[in-house]
Short mmCIF file of C-alpha atoms and ligand atoms in Angstrom, two decimals:
data_model
loop_
_atom_site.label_atom_id
_atom_site.label_comp_id
_atom_site.label_asym_id
_atom_site.label_seq_id
_atom_site.Cartn_x
_atom_site.Cartn_y
_atom_site.Cartn_z
CA UNK D 1 -72.49 44.63 -26.56
CA UNK D 2 -73.97 43.07 -23.48
CA UNK D 3 -72.02 43.27 -20.21
CA UNK D 4 -70.53 46.65 -21.09
CA UNK D 5 -67.70 45.28 -23.20
CA UNK D 6 -65.99 43.66 -20.25
CA UNK D 7 -64.30 40.42 -21.15
CA UNK D 8 -65.85 37.54 -19.21
CA UNK D 9 -63.44 35.17 -17.50
CA UNK D 10 -65.56 32.26 -16.29
CA UNK D 11 -64.22 29.28 -14.37
CA UNK D 12 -66.12 25.99 -14.48
CA UNK D 13 -64.84 23.89 -11.58
CA UNK D 14 -66.98 20.94 -12.68
CA UNK D 15 -67.18 18.17 -10.02
CA UNK D 16 -64.01 19.35 -8.29
CA UNK D 17 -63.54 21.09 -4.98
CA UNK D 18 -63.82 20.18 -1.33
CA UNK D 19 -64.27 22.89 1.28
CA UNK D 20 -60.66 23.49 2.23
CA UNK D 21 -59.08 23.65 -1.21
CA UNK D 22 -61.99 25.68 -2.59
CA UNK D 23 -61.65 28.31 0.16
CA UNK D 24 -57.95 28.46 -0.60
CA UNK D 25 -58.48 28.84 -4.34
CA UNK D 26 -61.10 31.54 -3.80
CA UNK D 27 -58.93 33.44 -1.33
CA UNK D 28 -55.94 33.21 -3.64
CA UNK D 29 -58.04 34.76 -6.42
CA UNK D 30 -59.47 37.45 -4.14
CA UNK D 31 -55.95 38.37 -3.06
CA UNK D 32 -54.98 39.08 -6.65
CA UNK D 33 -57.39 42.03 -6.71
CA UNK D 34 -56.13 45.00 -4.78
CA UNK D 35 -59.53 46.54 -4.05
CA UNK D 36 -63.22 45.92 -4.75
CA UNK D 37 -63.03 48.43 -7.62
CA UNK D 38 -60.00 46.78 -9.08
CA UNK D 39 -61.66 44.90 -11.92
CA UNK D 40 -59.03 45.35 -14.65
CA UNK D 41 -61.83 45.66 -17.20
CA UNK D 42 -62.90 42.03 -17.02
CA UNK D 43 -65.70 40.25 -15.20
CA UNK D 44 -64.47 37.18 -13.38
CA UNK D 45 -67.05 34.48 -12.64
CA UNK D 46 -66.43 31.27 -10.72
CA UNK D 47 -68.79 28.32 -10.90
CA UNK D 48 -68.11 25.95 -7.99
CA UNK D 49 -70.00 22.72 -7.35
CA UNK D 50 -73.49 23.20 -5.88
CA UNK D 51 -72.37 22.16 -2.38
CA UNK D 52 -70.06 25.18 -2.20
CA UNK D 53 -72.04 27.75 -4.16
CA UNK D 54 -73.55 29.47 -1.13
CA UNK D 55 -70.31 29.66 0.81
CA UNK D 56 -68.13 30.79 -2.08
CA UNK D 57 -70.73 33.39 -3.08
CA UNK D 58 -70.58 34.82 0.45
CA UNK D 59 -66.78 34.82 0.32
CA UNK D 60 -66.68 36.90 -2.86
CA UNK D 61 -69.50 39.28 -1.95
CA UNK D 62 -68.43 42.88 -2.53
CA UNK D 63 -65.44 41.78 -4.63
CA UNK D 64 -65.06 41.92 -8.44
CA UNK D 65 -65.74 38.16 -8.59
CA UNK D 66 -69.27 36.89 -9.31
CA UNK D 67 -70.48 33.32 -9.05
CA UNK D 68 -72.57 30.94 -11.08
CA UNK D 69 -74.07 27.47 -10.79
CA UNK D 70 -73.08 24.69 -13.19
CA UNK D 71 -76.65 23.59 -13.85
CA UNK D 72 -80.18 24.16 -12.57
CA UNK D 73 -83.62 22.66 -12.93
CA UNK D 74 -86.32 23.98 -15.21
CA UNK D 75 -88.73 23.59 -12.23
CA UNK D 76 -89.02 26.14 -9.47
CA UNK D 77 -89.74 23.91 -6.46
CA UNK D 78 -91.47 20.74 -5.38
CA UNK D 79 -90.98 17.00 -5.55
CA UNK D 80 -87.89 16.83 -7.82
CA UNK D 81 -85.39 14.90 -5.73
CA UNK D 82 -81.80 15.91 -6.32
CA UNK D 83 -82.59 18.97 -8.42
CA UNK D 84 -81.57 22.56 -7.71
CA UNK D 85 -84.03 25.31 -8.57
CA UNK D 86 -82.99 28.57 -10.22
CA UNK D 87 -84.72 30.24 -7.26
CA UNK D 88 -82.20 28.51 -4.97
CA UNK D 89 -79.31 29.63 -7.15
CA UNK D 90 -80.59 33.20 -6.99
CA UNK D 91 -81.28 32.91 -3.27
CA UNK D 92 -77.61 32.28 -2.46
CA UNK D 93 -76.59 35.32 -4.51
CA UNK D 94 -75.20 33.66 -7.62
CA UNK D 95 -75.87 35.60 -10.81
CA UNK D 96 -75.06 33.12 -13.57
CA UNK D 97 -75.78 29.51 -14.46
CA UNK D 98 -73.97 27.32 -16.99
CA UNK D 99 -76.54 25.35 -18.99
CA UNK D 100 -76.25 22.69 -21.69
CA UNK D 101 -72.58 21.97 -21.09
CA UNK D 102 -71.50 19.16 -23.43
CA UNK D 103 -70.85 16.91 -20.41
CA UNK D 104 -74.49 17.32 -19.36
CA UNK D 105 -75.66 16.76 -22.90
CA UNK D 106 -73.48 13.63 -23.28
CA UNK D 107 -73.80 12.01 -19.84
CA UNK D 108 -77.18 13.19 -18.58
CA UNK D 109 -79.21 13.22 -21.77
CA UNK D 110 -79.84 16.96 -21.92
CA UNK D 111 -81.38 17.86 -25.23
CA UNK D 112 -81.64 21.31 -26.78
CA UNK D 113 -85.27 21.40 -25.65
CA UNK D 114 -84.34 20.66 -22.02
CA UNK D 115 -81.60 23.30 -22.13
CA UNK D 116 -84.09 25.86 -23.48
CA UNK D 117 -86.57 25.10 -20.67
CA UNK D 118 -83.84 25.45 -18.05
CA UNK D 119 -82.57 28.66 -19.61
CA UNK D 120 -86.07 30.12 -19.68
CA UNK D 121 -86.57 29.25 -16.03
CA UNK D 122 -83.20 30.79 -15.12
CA UNK D 123 -84.06 33.95 -17.07
CA UNK D 124 -87.41 34.19 -15.30
CA UNK D 125 -85.48 34.34 -12.01
CA UNK D 126 -83.17 37.06 -13.28
CA UNK D 127 -80.15 34.77 -13.64
CA UNK D 128 -77.92 35.01 -16.70
CA UNK D 129 -77.69 31.64 -18.44
CA UNK D 130 -74.37 30.74 -20.04
CA UNK D 131 -75.66 28.42 -22.76
CA UNK D 132 -73.02 26.03 -24.12
CA UNK D 133 -72.98 24.81 -27.69
CA UNK D 134 -70.30 22.99 -29.66
CA UNK D 135 -69.71 20.22 -32.15
CA UNK D 136 -68.13 16.80 -31.56
CA UNK D 137 -64.99 15.68 -33.40
CA UNK D 138 -67.08 13.42 -35.61
CA UNK D 139 -69.39 16.27 -36.56
CA UNK D 140 -66.40 18.48 -37.31
CA UNK D 141 -64.76 15.80 -39.45
CA UNK D 142 -67.84 15.29 -41.60
CA UNK D 143 -68.11 19.04 -42.10
CA UNK D 144 -71.30 19.58 -40.13
CA UNK D 145 -69.95 21.85 -37.36
CA UNK D 146 -71.74 24.98 -38.58
CA UNK D 147 -75.05 23.15 -39.01
CA UNK D 148 -74.77 21.64 -35.51
CA UNK D 149 -74.01 25.03 -34.01
CA UNK D 150 -76.98 26.59 -35.76
CA UNK D 151 -79.31 23.81 -34.63
CA UNK D 152 -78.09 23.98 -31.03
CA UNK D 153 -78.43 27.76 -30.94
CA UNK D 154 -81.88 27.83 -32.54
CA UNK D 155 -83.21 25.19 -30.17
CA UNK D 156 -81.33 25.73 -26.88
CA UNK D 157 -81.89 29.47 -26.71
CA UNK D 158 -85.34 30.12 -25.24
CA UNK D 159 -87.95 32.37 -26.82
CA UNK D 160 -87.65 35.12 -24.24
CA UNK D 161 -83.90 35.44 -24.67
CA UNK D 162 -82.36 38.63 -26.00
CA UNK D 163 -78.75 39.28 -26.93
CA UNK D 164 -78.42 41.14 -23.63
CA UNK D 165 -79.77 38.58 -21.19
CA UNK D 166 -77.88 35.44 -22.20
CA UNK D 167 -74.27 34.47 -22.82
CA UNK D 168 -73.25 31.82 -25.35
CA UNK D 169 -70.22 29.63 -24.76
CA UNK D 170 -68.81 27.99 -27.87
CA UNK D 171 -67.05 24.87 -26.66
CA UNK D 172 -65.98 22.38 -29.32
CA UNK D 173 -66.38 19.03 -27.56
CA UNK D 174 -63.08 17.76 -28.98
CA UNK D 175 -61.22 20.66 -27.33
CA UNK D 176 -62.60 20.16 -23.81
CA UNK D 177 -60.05 18.73 -21.40
CA UNK D 178 -57.96 17.43 -24.29
CA UNK D 179 -55.27 20.09 -24.52
CA UNK D 180 -56.40 20.73 -28.14
CA UNK D 181 -57.50 24.30 -28.55
CA UNK D 182 -59.44 25.31 -31.67
CA UNK D 183 -57.42 27.35 -34.17
CA UNK D 184 -57.98 31.07 -34.15
CA UNK D 185 -59.57 30.77 -37.60
CA UNK D 186 -61.99 28.07 -36.35
CA UNK D 187 -62.97 30.31 -33.45
CA UNK D 188 -63.50 33.30 -35.72
CA UNK D 189 -65.55 31.26 -38.22
CA UNK D 190 -67.79 29.68 -35.61
CA UNK D 191 -68.27 32.84 -33.55
CA UNK D 192 -69.27 34.78 -36.64
CA UNK D 193 -71.68 32.00 -37.58
CA UNK D 194 -73.17 32.23 -34.07
CA UNK D 195 -73.62 35.99 -34.59
CA UNK D 196 -75.47 35.34 -37.86
CA UNK D 197 -77.76 32.87 -36.15
CA UNK D 198 -78.27 35.30 -33.25
CA UNK D 199 -79.35 37.93 -35.73
CA UNK D 200 -81.80 35.48 -37.28
CA UNK D 201 -83.28 34.37 -33.95
CA UNK D 202 -82.82 37.39 -31.68
CA UNK D 203 -82.54 40.28 -34.13
CA UNK D 204 -78.96 41.29 -33.36
CA UNK D 205 -75.40 40.03 -33.80
CA UNK D 206 -74.34 41.83 -30.68
CA UNK D 207 -74.27 38.83 -28.37
CA UNK D 208 -71.64 37.87 -25.79
CA UNK D 209 -69.77 34.76 -26.94
CA UNK D 210 -67.22 32.93 -24.82
CA UNK D 211 -64.75 30.41 -26.20
CA UNK D 212 -64.08 27.31 -24.11
CA UNK D 213 -61.90 24.26 -24.59
CA UNK D 214 -58.38 23.85 -23.19
CA UNK D 215 -57.86 27.57 -22.56
CA UNK D 216 -54.56 27.94 -20.69
CA UNK D 217 -52.26 30.85 -19.81
CA UNK D 218 -50.09 29.79 -22.77
CA UNK D 219 -52.83 30.14 -25.42
CA UNK D 220 -55.11 32.77 -23.83
CA UNK D 221 -53.46 35.76 -25.52
CA UNK D 222 -54.09 34.24 -28.93
CA UNK D 223 -57.70 33.36 -28.06
CA UNK D 224 -58.28 36.98 -26.99
CA UNK D 225 -56.57 38.36 -30.09
CA UNK D 226 -59.85 38.46 -32.03
CA UNK D 227 -62.80 40.74 -31.26
CA UNK D 228 -65.03 37.76 -31.96
CA UNK D 229 -64.14 36.45 -28.48
CA UNK D 230 -65.92 38.24 -25.63
CA UNK D 231 -64.52 35.98 -22.96
CA UNK D 232 -63.58 32.44 -22.04
CA UNK D 233 -65.07 29.51 -20.18
CA UNK D 234 -62.22 27.69 -18.49
CA UNK D 235 -62.34 24.21 -16.97
CA UNK D 236 -59.08 22.60 -15.85
CA UNK D 237 -57.03 25.80 -15.66
CA UNK D 238 -59.63 27.49 -13.43
CA UNK D 239 -58.66 25.14 -10.60
CA UNK D 240 -55.30 26.85 -10.26
CA UNK D 241 -55.41 30.48 -9.06
CA UNK D 242 -52.24 31.55 -10.90
CA UNK D 243 -53.30 29.93 -14.16
CA UNK D 244 -56.81 31.37 -13.99
CA UNK D 245 -55.45 34.78 -13.11
CA UNK D 246 -52.93 34.70 -15.94
CA UNK D 247 -55.72 33.83 -18.37
CA UNK D 248 -57.67 36.84 -17.08
CA UNK D 249 -54.60 39.04 -17.45
CA UNK D 250 -54.23 37.92 -21.06
CA UNK D 251 -57.60 39.57 -21.77
CA UNK D 252 -56.44 43.10 -20.96
P1 PGA B 1 -61.28 22.72 -20.19
O1 PGA B 1 -62.88 22.71 -19.98
O2 PGA B 1 -60.82 24.15 -20.06
O3 PGA B 1 -60.75 21.82 -19.10
O4 PGA B 1 -61.02 22.18 -21.56
C1 PGA B 1 -63.69 23.73 -20.50
C2 PGA B 1 -65.12 23.46 -20.15
O5 PGA B 1 -65.55 22.29 -20.20
O6 PGA B 1 -65.88 24.39 -19.79
#
C-alpha cells in the first residue's frame, strides 16, 4: 500500500480561514502532538486556502503535519491571471493538492479531462494529487453510482499515475456538508469498485482511497472499521481542532 499503511487524515478547509483563526487552529493541532516523531501511525494533512498555504506550511515544518493546496493549475507559469501553478505549491513546501473536488466540478466547470491535466502537472512537480470522485444523489438514485465512479476514475486519473503516486478520495456529493454519511456497506462497495478500476487502469488494486462526506468524530470509528478505507478527507469538522483530532484518533 502506498504511504506505508499510515491512515491519511486530510482536512479541506475550503474557502474558510483568516490569518488569526487559522494560526490558532494550526497551533491547537500542533499542540496535540507531543513531539515531531509523535505521529500515532497516521499522516495528518491540512489544506488551507491558497492565501495561507505558505504561512501554515512554515508553521508545521518539522512536525507530523503536512500541507496541501485545494486546487492548482495545469499550467506551470505565464499569463494565467488568478491561477496558482503546481510549481508555486511545491515552492512553499506543500506536498499534496486536492484536485477535482465536486465543488470545483459543479461550480467551476472542471471536467474529468481538466482534472487529469492538473493531476499530471502536479505529478510532474512531485506533488501528490488527491483526486476526488463521487456520484450525485440523482446518479445514486438511478443506480448509476458505480458507472459514474468508473468513468471519473478512468478519465480523471492521468496516464503517468501509479497506485503509489496518487491518492483517490471517494466523496459522494450527497454526503458533502449534509450530515449524511454513506453507509459502511456503500463505502465498502464503492471502494472495492475503485480498486477494480485501479487494477484495470494502473495494474494494481493497492491504491490509497480516502472516504469523504460528513466525517465527524461521532462516525469516524465506523468509517475506519473497514480496511477498504485508507483515510478520510474532512471538510466542516477539520475547522475545529478537537473534532479533527478526535477523527484522527478514531483511526488508531
Ligand atoms: P464535509 O466535506 O466533511 O464538510 O462533508 C468533505 C469535503 O468536501 O471534502
